Amino acid sequence: MERSFAREVEMLRRGDGEYFEGEGILAITKALLQSGVSYVGGYQGAPVSHLMDVLTSDSKGLMSELGVHAEVCANEAAACAMLAASVNYPIRGAVTWKSTVGTNVASDALSNIASVGVKGGALIILGEDYGEGSSIIQERSHAFAMKCSVWLMDPRVDHPRIVELVEKAFELSEVSNSPVMMEFRIRACHVTGRFATKDNRKPRYSMNDPIPMPDNSLDRIALPPATYMQERMKVEKRFPAAIDFIRENRLNEIFEGDCDDVGIICQGGLYNSVIRGLQQLGLADPFGASRIPIYCMNVTYPMVPDEVVAFCAGKHSVAVVEEGFPDYLEQALNATLRKADLNTTVVGKGVFPKAGEYQSEVMIRGLAGFIEGSAPKRIDLAAIAAVIESIDSNKALAADLLGSPVPPRPPGFCTGCPERPVFSALKLAQQDPEIGKMHISADIGCHTFAALPPFNLGNTVTGYGLGLASSAGVKDSMKGHTISIMGDGGFWHNGLSTGITGAVFNKHDNLLIVMANGYSSATGQQQLPSSTAGGARPPDTVIPIESALKGVGVKWIRKQYTYQVGKMRTLIKEALTSPEKGLKVIIAEAECQIAKQRREKPVVAKALRSGKRVVRTRFGVDEDTCTGDHSCIRLSGCPSLSVKPNPDPLRKDPVARVLNSCVGCGLCGEVSDAAVLCPSFFKADIVQNPSVVDTLLHRIRTAVIGLFQGRGEKAPAEESGMPGSVPAGVGVAAE
Amino acid sequence: MTALPERPISMVVGALGGEGGGVLTAWIVRAAEICGYPIQSTSIPGVAQRTGATTYYIEIYPAKHGELDGRRPVMALYPAPGNMDIVVTSELMEAGRMLERGMVTPDRTTLVSSTHRVYSILEKSAMSDELFRADSLRNAAEKLAKRVVMFDMAKLAEERGTVLNAIVLGVIAGSGELPIPVENFETAIREAGVAVESNLRGFEAGLAFMKGELRAPAEEQERRSHPAKPSAENLLAEVASTFPADVQMIVAEGVKRLTDYQNAGYARLYLDRLAAVVAADRERGGEAEDWTLTRETARYLALMMAYEDIIRVADLKSRRSRMERVRRDVTAGSSEPVHVTEFLKPGFEEFTSVMPPWLGRPIMAWARTNDWARDFHFAMRVRTDTVFGFLRLWALAKMRFYRPKTFRYAEEQQVIEGWLDTVCKAAGRHYRLAVEIAELANLRKGYSDTHRRGVANFERVMREIAKPAARAEREPVWAAHAVASARTAALADPEGEALDKAMAELAEAPALAAE
């Protein structure tokens, strides 16, 4: 796991009269415990990973005291299926994943549970990965709520209110017999804040207090004719019950203001941004008192018709501040007002953008557009225009002073990443005329970065674990080779069943490379069924990928250590040119460098302190033989392999340079070897705490070599004047 | 009750993944919590987790919880243009990004940025120089911010054996822009309990800088002139007396390079070759053009004459100064032995390059058409810190005296003469055309495949555009543009796709204007 949660676990134990201080997602976790959940499940993914991480690692003790069962599910479908426990029994549970990709995977289970309904409160925490920094397709979770008739909450970002709403969500679920989804945007999950804690609630039924008898009722099975009854229940009972509960418990909030001829209706999650925008326009104070009335929808589905009608009555215009497309809220509001025969003008995607995240600047421009268009009483429009004008002029001045746009900074593989060498090998393999350019069906994971510069390897990405399945239609229609990539995360998520068994069954004859770095790395190094965690995990609990492949009938399986670029290239060629028919799988193995460093750094630091001999390896580039063509960088892309302005007055192009962050993974040497690149690279093994033999040998060698180098060629003046050598071990002590 | 602050203090941190922006944010949050101020922070790690740009956003409401009558400030989740009090960036280009986004305004923003560069992959992987030019950035920062604190914090961190974010924290604490006592930040570092000692060292350094007790580390000198060998001194004197002042620096570097590469005689040849270029430049009014033709020809002539053969590589790698540089580069302590392994992989090109022409030429002619020979390379890993390994390179370097008799030497001189002749002829027709042809020599770089491709591209542009233009078979203004765009295209991608496209577009040369 990427981090320790010891401090957070202590927070989770706090009770009446104490405060929690920390991240939003952990506040939500605490709220689950205060609500008396019996079980928690989920699948990791930004931004909700921490919920699962904290419950399944450092807080195991707390979980067993409370009797809460927490598990990391195989995928989101498995997580959602866990909610089945609340179908028959009055027990509360929560599951979590990243939306909308995770909700897509969970949909089968979600539809079924939504149809049969729940007795116990069932809550789905959605990490809404939308907008800046998102790694997935841009869609709304709202559509899932609508089609399944489950309720969608989008709480305003304020720790005490979020915690309160989580508790209310369970009640809402029980009152309306329907699962409830709660979406939190990335920033809301990572937001820090505090709230007054309550004692954790022991669940009525749990592993400590088991349910005495199984419940058996045909009404709880999604088979006709029960399904027809369940559909009617949704419309006739559950929907109205939900609306009544939302209204009676004031889950949505109205904030009054003096300019009440207009109003703003916003998703709860955008409330803070609306307030800040209004504040910048001079229309709100730091505590949220706004001159324009606001209706904050902490529940975005279903809409409560009488509440919105009451809010809009007497207003000539209202703005709907709703992120993403389609404009479900705007449409629903228009329909509701039409039915109530109200003439209030609804302004939404007319002044706000139809697509994209509503960041601060988008928000302030949209609000200004609404205010200028609707001209509320007692608001000075000139002052509003002046604020926008000053933002514009400042940006224009900046653009002018900078002269040219600042280049983007795409993400890439980490220093020492074990997946990068595989793409170096693939790039080299493609240079072989017998292989040529390939169609690469890529997958989700750190390895997706290969589609970006400098590799530009990857033609399609269709979903998690779908790398192999997505090659089925194209492979026979390509003149060249088609290969697929899958990570070990995707392999276990669903790649084994969806891709590999399908390919074996259908007698596919192509190559799959499984990137086995031992973790679900991009989400924070969670363990997988095949993780060995550097030997930390009991071997009998590990399910090797190779065994799984053999089990489903794959004949051609090769394991290859990723850093051996030349061998990997040869193996790829062997797979693609082999006369043997059938699916070929290369398991590209090497541990995630981040995880490895985290484990090894303290050990090395300790050895260094105790005076033990430690060899530190890193690479370097001779700046005077580097000609500045950067082909090494195009084949490596390592963050530690960088450039610097050429110190040679004759040369113009920057020279390559290895930064101190180099971990000595060896790729530089392998690439210059396999690609026959350039003699500028060297490997340096620095012997720290050298033994007497080391020192003696070093002295003799230096002396003899010195004789040949002669005295004439001393260190030239140009190279003195640099700061003296930095004490070794800086890299170790730094983090 | 005293009046409460009108708004929270807003602060954004623009960092790069894995740089510790999260840790910095956590320290600041903790320091404000100790004061009892309402505080909120949030972040976007997302996919930008490791190498892309990441942002952290902090709001502090500078009044204690107890003074608020139970009210809670509503804090924002996004930095807003025109609304920032403190903007921190851990790298120079990211500072540019903040300026561009309008986050820095003269009425309230303090900009704190390190001035070092972490190059993006797009800048690094370009085949030539596409580094972001930050020259205008400091001026922009001065004009757009209320207060600017910019220096090379990465270098200071390296010198002090600490990390950049700790220095940034010291700078923020020392700036007085946050109403938080200095000791709270120290407490935050101690409470976090990770690498406390080195983090405090960094914090103190940042603080000392703000108090004026510490000077920023000096900017690294970009260009380093090389020392001259005694045998070059006469030639250098000649350069000083016969060449235009504007180009003396470059020509002198060329002389020094070639004396070092071969001997004073070879540098003499360099000056003789340049004489024709200077004459042509003078004739075409080169003074008004800053002697660009002479400067660029002098630059590339020196680089072409000092081509990188295995003798040169062995020579450079077996020098005393090189071993010292390696030790410095890898930050080895003075008592720590360093084992250096070189990755050499000579093929037929390298072997024939040291053969006499009568032997090298036919072998190379065969090797160029033979698939096996083209891919044949002899992988060697040489430990140059050992006596035996060192002697292998040392002996190879000693072949320098024999170099003028080699096949590669003969080949290179032929190319140089042809190129130089084209440059001089072109100068007679059009100044810019001659300069562009001179700069074409930049395509001949790299080793092995990269070198082979570069040379092929160079020869193609020479053959199809430059030489015909110099022979007055092409319209010169068009040709100057054509050579320039072909060169840019050749450096656009290693596969040569852009060059193919550019050459196809340039195939239809306009008719010669009647002169």
Short mmCIF file of N, CA and C in Angstrom, two decimals, chain A residues 187-272:
data_model
loop_
_atom_site.label_atom_id
_atom_site.label_comp_id
_atom_site.label_asym_id
_atom_site.label_seq_id
_atom_site.Cartn_x
_atom_site.Cartn_y
_atom_site.Cartn_z
N ARG A 187 -11.89 16.66 -5.92
CA ARG A 187 -11.46 17.64 -4.92
C ARG A 187 -12.21 17.46 -3.60
N ALA A 188 -13.46 17.01 -3.70
CA ALA A 188 -14.23 16.80 -2.47
C ALA A 188 -13.68 15.62 -1.69
N CYS A 189 -13.18 14.61 -2.38
CA CYS A 189 -12.60 13.46 -1.69
C CYS A 189 -11.29 13.84 -1.00
N HIS A 190 -10.55 14.74 -1.63
CA HIS A 190 -9.25 15.09 -1.07
C HIS A 190 -9.31 16.31 -0.16
N VAL A 191 -10.49 16.89 0.00
CA VAL A 191 -10.57 18.12 0.79
C VAL A 191 -10.34 17.80 2.26
N THR A 192 -9.62 18.69 2.94
CA THR A 192 -9.43 18.48 4.38
C THR A 192 -10.38 19.38 5.14
N GLY A 193 -10.76 18.95 6.31
CA GLY A 193 -11.66 19.75 7.13
C GLY A 193 -11.88 19.05 8.45
N ARG A 194 -12.85 19.55 9.25
CA ARG A 194 -13.09 18.90 10.55
C ARG A 194 -14.56 18.84 10.86
N PHE A 195 -14.91 17.91 11.71
CA PHE A 195 -16.29 17.84 12.19
C PHE A 195 -16.30 17.19 13.57
N ALA A 196 -17.39 17.47 14.30
CA ALA A 196 -17.55 16.89 15.64
C ALA A 196 -17.98 15.43 15.46
N THR A 197 -17.22 14.52 16.05
CA THR A 197 -17.52 13.09 15.84
C THR A 197 -18.57 12.59 16.82
N LYS A 198 -19.17 11.47 16.44
CA LYS A 198 -20.08 10.75 17.32
C LYS A 198 -19.50 9.36 17.53
N ASP A 199 -19.96 8.68 18.56
CA ASP A 199 -19.50 7.31 18.78
C ASP A 199 -19.85 6.44 17.58
N ASN A 200 -18.98 5.50 17.26
CA ASN A 200 -19.30 4.52 16.21
C ASN A 200 -20.44 3.64 16.71
N ARG A 201 -21.27 3.21 15.74
CA ARG A 201 -22.46 2.42 16.12
C ARG A 201 -22.22 0.97 15.76
N LYS A 202 -22.39 0.10 16.72
CA LYS A 202 -22.27 -1.33 16.41
C LYS A 202 -23.50 -1.74 15.62
N PRO A 203 -23.30 -2.45 14.50
CA PRO A 203 -24.47 -2.85 13.71
C PRO A 203 -25.35 -3.85 14.47
N ARG A 204 -26.67 -3.79 14.18
CA ARG A 204 -27.62 -4.70 14.82
C ARG A 204 -27.25 -6.15 14.49
N TYR A 205 -27.05 -6.43 13.22
CA TYR A 205 -26.60 -7.76 12.82
C TYR A 205 -25.22 -7.61 12.19
N SER A 206 -24.35 -8.53 12.49
CA SER A 206 -23.00 -8.45 11.93
C SER A 206 -22.32 -9.77 12.20
N MET A 207 -21.03 -9.83 11.90
CA MET A 207 -20.33 -11.09 12.17
C MET A 207 -20.25 -11.36 13.68
N ASN A 208 -20.42 -10.32 14.48
CA ASN A 208 -20.43 -10.55 15.93
C ASN A 208 -21.83 -10.95 16.45
N ASP A 209 -22.88 -10.46 15.76
CA ASP A 209 -24.26 -10.78 16.14
C ASP A 209 -25.01 -11.29 14.92
N PRO A 210 -24.88 -12.58 14.60
CA PRO A 210 -25.37 -13.07 13.31
C PRO A 210 -26.89 -13.05 13.19
N ILE A 211 -27.36 -13.02 11.94
CA ILE A 211 -28.78 -13.10 11.62
C ILE A 211 -29.23 -14.53 11.91
N PRO A 212 -30.32 -14.70 12.69
CA PRO A 212 -30.67 -16.06 13.09
C PRO A 212 -31.13 -16.97 11.94
N MET A 213 -31.95 -16.47 11.03
CA MET A 213 -32.53 -17.34 10.01
C MET A 213 -32.47 -16.68 8.64
N PRO A 214 -32.23 -17.47 7.58
CA PRO A 214 -32.31 -16.87 6.24
C PRO A 214 -33.73 -16.48 5.88
N ASP A 215 -33.86 -15.44 5.11
CA ASP A 215 -35.17 -14.97 4.67
C ASP A 215 -35.38 -15.48 3.25
N ASN A 216 -36.54 -15.98 2.97
CA ASN A 216 -36.79 -16.51 1.63
C ASN A 216 -38.10 -15.96 1.12
N SER A 217 -38.03 -15.13 0.07
CA SER A 217 -39.26 -14.55 -0.46
C SER A 217 -39.10 -14.37 -1.95
N LEU A 218 -40.05 -14.83 -2.72
CA LEU A 218 -39.99 -14.72 -4.18
C LEU A 218 -40.01 -13.26 -4.64
N ASP A 219 -40.61 -12.40 -3.80
CA ASP A 219 -40.65 -10.97 -4.14
C ASP A 219 -39.25 -10.38 -4.27
N ARG A 220 -38.30 -11.05 -3.63
CA ARG A 220 -36.93 -10.54 -3.62
C ARG A 220 -36.08 -11.13 -4.75
N ILE A 221 -36.69 -11.79 -5.67
CA ILE A 221 -35.97 -12.37 -6.80
C ILE A 221 -36.40 -11.64 -8.07
N ALA A 222 -35.40 -11.29 -8.91
CA ALA A 222 -35.74 -10.56 -10.14
C ALA A 222 -36.15 -11.54 -11.24
N LEU A 223 -37.31 -12.13 -11.04
CA LEU A 223 -37.88 -13.02 -12.06
C LEU A 223 -39.33 -12.62 -12.25
N PRO A 224 -39.84 -12.72 -13.46
CA PRO A 224 -41.26 -12.43 -13.62
C PRO A 224 -42.08 -13.50 -12.88
N PRO A 225 -43.20 -13.21 -12.31
CA PRO A 225 -43.86 -11.91 -12.41
C PRO A 225 -43.41 -10.89 -11.38
N ALA A 226 -42.48 -11.30 -10.45
CA ALA A 226 -42.08 -10.35 -9.41
C ALA A 226 -41.50 -9.06 -10.02
N THR A 227 -40.80 -9.18 -11.14
CA THR A 227 -40.19 -7.99 -11.74
C THR A 227 -41.23 -6.93 -12.11
N TYR A 228 -42.43 -7.38 -12.53
CA TYR A 228 -43.47 -6.40 -12.89
C TYR A 228 -43.95 -5.67 -11.63
N MET A 229 -44.08 -6.46 -10.56
CA MET A 229 -44.49 -5.88 -9.29
C MET A 229 -43.42 -4.90 -8.81
N GLN A 230 -42.14 -5.31 -8.98
CA GLN A 230 -41.04 -4.46 -8.51
C GLN A 230 -41.01 -3.14 -9.28
N GLU A 231 -41.28 -3.20 -10.56
CA GLU A 231 -41.29 -1.97 -11.36
C GLU A 231 -42.37 -1.03 -10.84
N ARG A 232 -43.56 -1.63 -10.57
CA ARG A 232 -44.66 -0.80 -10.06
C ARG A 232 -44.29 -0.21 -8.69
N MET A 233 -43.63 -1.01 -7.87
CA MET A 233 -43.22 -0.54 -6.54
C MET A 233 -42.32 0.69 -6.66
N LYS A 234 -41.40 0.63 -7.62
CA LYS A 234 -40.49 1.77 -7.82
C LYS A 234 -41.29 3.05 -8.01
N VAL A 235 -42.28 2.97 -8.89
CA VAL A 235 -43.03 4.16 -9.28
C VAL A 235 -44.03 4.58 -8.21
N GLU A 236 -44.70 3.55 -7.67
CA GLU A 236 -45.84 3.89 -6.79
C GLU A 236 -45.42 4.09 -5.33
N LYS A 237 -44.44 3.34 -4.87
CA LYS A 237 -44.09 3.41 -3.46
C LYS A 237 -42.75 4.09 -3.21
N ARG A 238 -41.72 3.56 -3.85
CA ARG A 238 -40.37 3.98 -3.46
C ARG A 238 -40.10 5.44 -3.87
N PHE A 239 -40.47 5.78 -5.07
CA PHE A 239 -40.22 7.14 -5.56
C PHE A 239 -40.91 8.19 -4.68
N PRO A 240 -42.23 8.05 -4.45
CA PRO A 240 -42.89 9.04 -3.58
C PRO A 240 -42.30 9.05 -2.17
N ALA A 241 -41.95 7.84 -1.66
CA ALA A 241 -41.40 7.79 -0.31
C ALA A 241 -40.08 8.56 -0.24
N ALA A 242 -39.30 8.43 -1.28
CA ALA A 242 -38.02 9.13 -1.31
C ALA A 242 -38.25 10.64 -1.31
N ILE A 243 -39.17 11.09 -2.16
CA ILE A 243 -39.43 12.53 -2.25
C ILE A 243 -39.92 13.09 -0.92
N ASP A 244 -40.79 12.33 -0.28
CA ASP A 244 -41.29 12.80 1.03
C ASP A 244 -40.15 12.90 2.04
N PHE A 245 -39.29 11.88 2.05
CA PHE A 245 -38.19 11.87 3.03
C PHE A 245 -37.24 13.05 2.77
N ILE A 246 -36.94 13.27 1.52
CA ILE A 246 -35.99 14.34 1.18
C ILE A 246 -36.55 15.69 1.63
N ARG A 247 -37.86 15.87 1.38
CA ARG A 247 -38.49 17.14 1.74
C ARG A 247 -38.55 17.29 3.25
N GLU A 248 -39.05 16.24 3.93
CA GLU A 248 -39.25 16.33 5.37
C GLU A 248 -37.94 16.50 6.13
N ASN A 249 -36.89 15.91 5.63
CA ASN A 249 -35.60 15.99 6.33
C ASN A 249 -34.71 17.11 5.81
N ARG A 250 -35.28 17.92 4.92
CA ARG A 250 -34.54 19.07 4.36
C ARG A 250 -33.15 18.70 3.89
N LEU A 251 -33.09 17.65 3.10
CA LEU A 251 -31.77 17.26 2.59
C LEU A 251 -31.24 18.33 1.64
N ASN A 252 -32.16 18.92 0.88
CA ASN A 252 -31.76 20.07 0.05
C ASN A 252 -31.85 21.32 0.92
N GLU A 253 -31.10 22.34 0.53
CA GLU A 253 -31.06 23.54 1.40
C GLU A 253 -31.39 24.79 0.62
N ILE A 254 -32.13 25.67 1.26
CA ILE A 254 -32.40 26.98 0.66
C ILE A 254 -31.68 28.04 1.46
N PHE A 255 -30.90 28.85 0.76
CA PHE A 255 -30.22 29.98 1.40
C PHE A 255 -30.86 31.24 0.85
N GLU A 256 -31.51 32.02 1.74
CA GLU A 256 -32.24 33.20 1.28
C GLU A 256 -31.27 34.33 0.92
N GLY A 257 -31.75 35.29 0.12
CA GLY A 257 -30.95 36.46 -0.22
C GLY A 257 -31.89 37.62 -0.55
N ASP A 258 -31.38 38.83 -0.52
CA ASP A 258 -32.27 39.98 -0.72
C ASP A 258 -32.66 40.22 -2.18
N CYS A 259 -31.86 39.77 -3.13
CA CYS A 259 -32.21 39.95 -4.54
C CYS A 259 -33.09 38.77 -4.96
N ASP A 260 -34.31 38.72 -4.42
CA ASP A 260 -35.09 37.50 -4.58
C ASP A 260 -35.96 37.48 -5.83
N ASP A 261 -35.71 38.39 -6.77
CA ASP A 261 -36.42 38.27 -8.05
C ASP A 261 -35.69 37.28 -8.96
N VAL A 262 -34.52 36.83 -8.54
CA VAL A 262 -33.80 35.79 -9.28
C VAL A 262 -33.33 34.74 -8.27
N GLY A 263 -32.77 33.64 -8.77
CA GLY A 263 -32.28 32.60 -7.87
C GLY A 263 -31.30 31.70 -8.58
N ILE A 264 -30.57 30.93 -7.77
CA ILE A 264 -29.60 29.99 -8.35
C ILE A 264 -29.92 28.60 -7.80
N ILE A 265 -30.03 27.64 -8.70
CA ILE A 265 -30.23 26.25 -8.30
C ILE A 265 -28.96 25.50 -8.68
N CYS A 266 -28.29 24.89 -7.67
CA CYS A 266 -27.03 24.24 -8.02
C CYS A 266 -26.95 22.84 -7.45
N GLN A 267 -26.11 22.02 -8.08
CA GLN A 267 -25.77 20.73 -7.51
C GLN A 267 -25.01 21.01 -6.22
N GLY A 268 -25.25 20.19 -5.18
CA GLY A 268 -24.60 20.42 -3.89
C GLY A 268 -23.10 20.52 -4.01
N GLY A 269 -22.52 19.66 -4.83
CA GLY A 269 -21.06 19.63 -4.96
C GLY A 269 -20.48 20.90 -5.56
N LEU A 270 -21.33 21.70 -6.19
CA LEU A 270 -20.83 22.95 -6.80
C LEU A 270 -21.11 24.17 -5.93
N TYR A 271 -21.80 23.93 -4.79
CA TYR A 271 -22.22 25.05 -3.95
C TYR A 271 -21.05 25.95 -3.54
N ASN A 272 -19.96 25.34 -3.09
CA ASN A 272 -18.82 26.16 -2.64
C ASN A 272 -18.28 27.04 -3.76
#
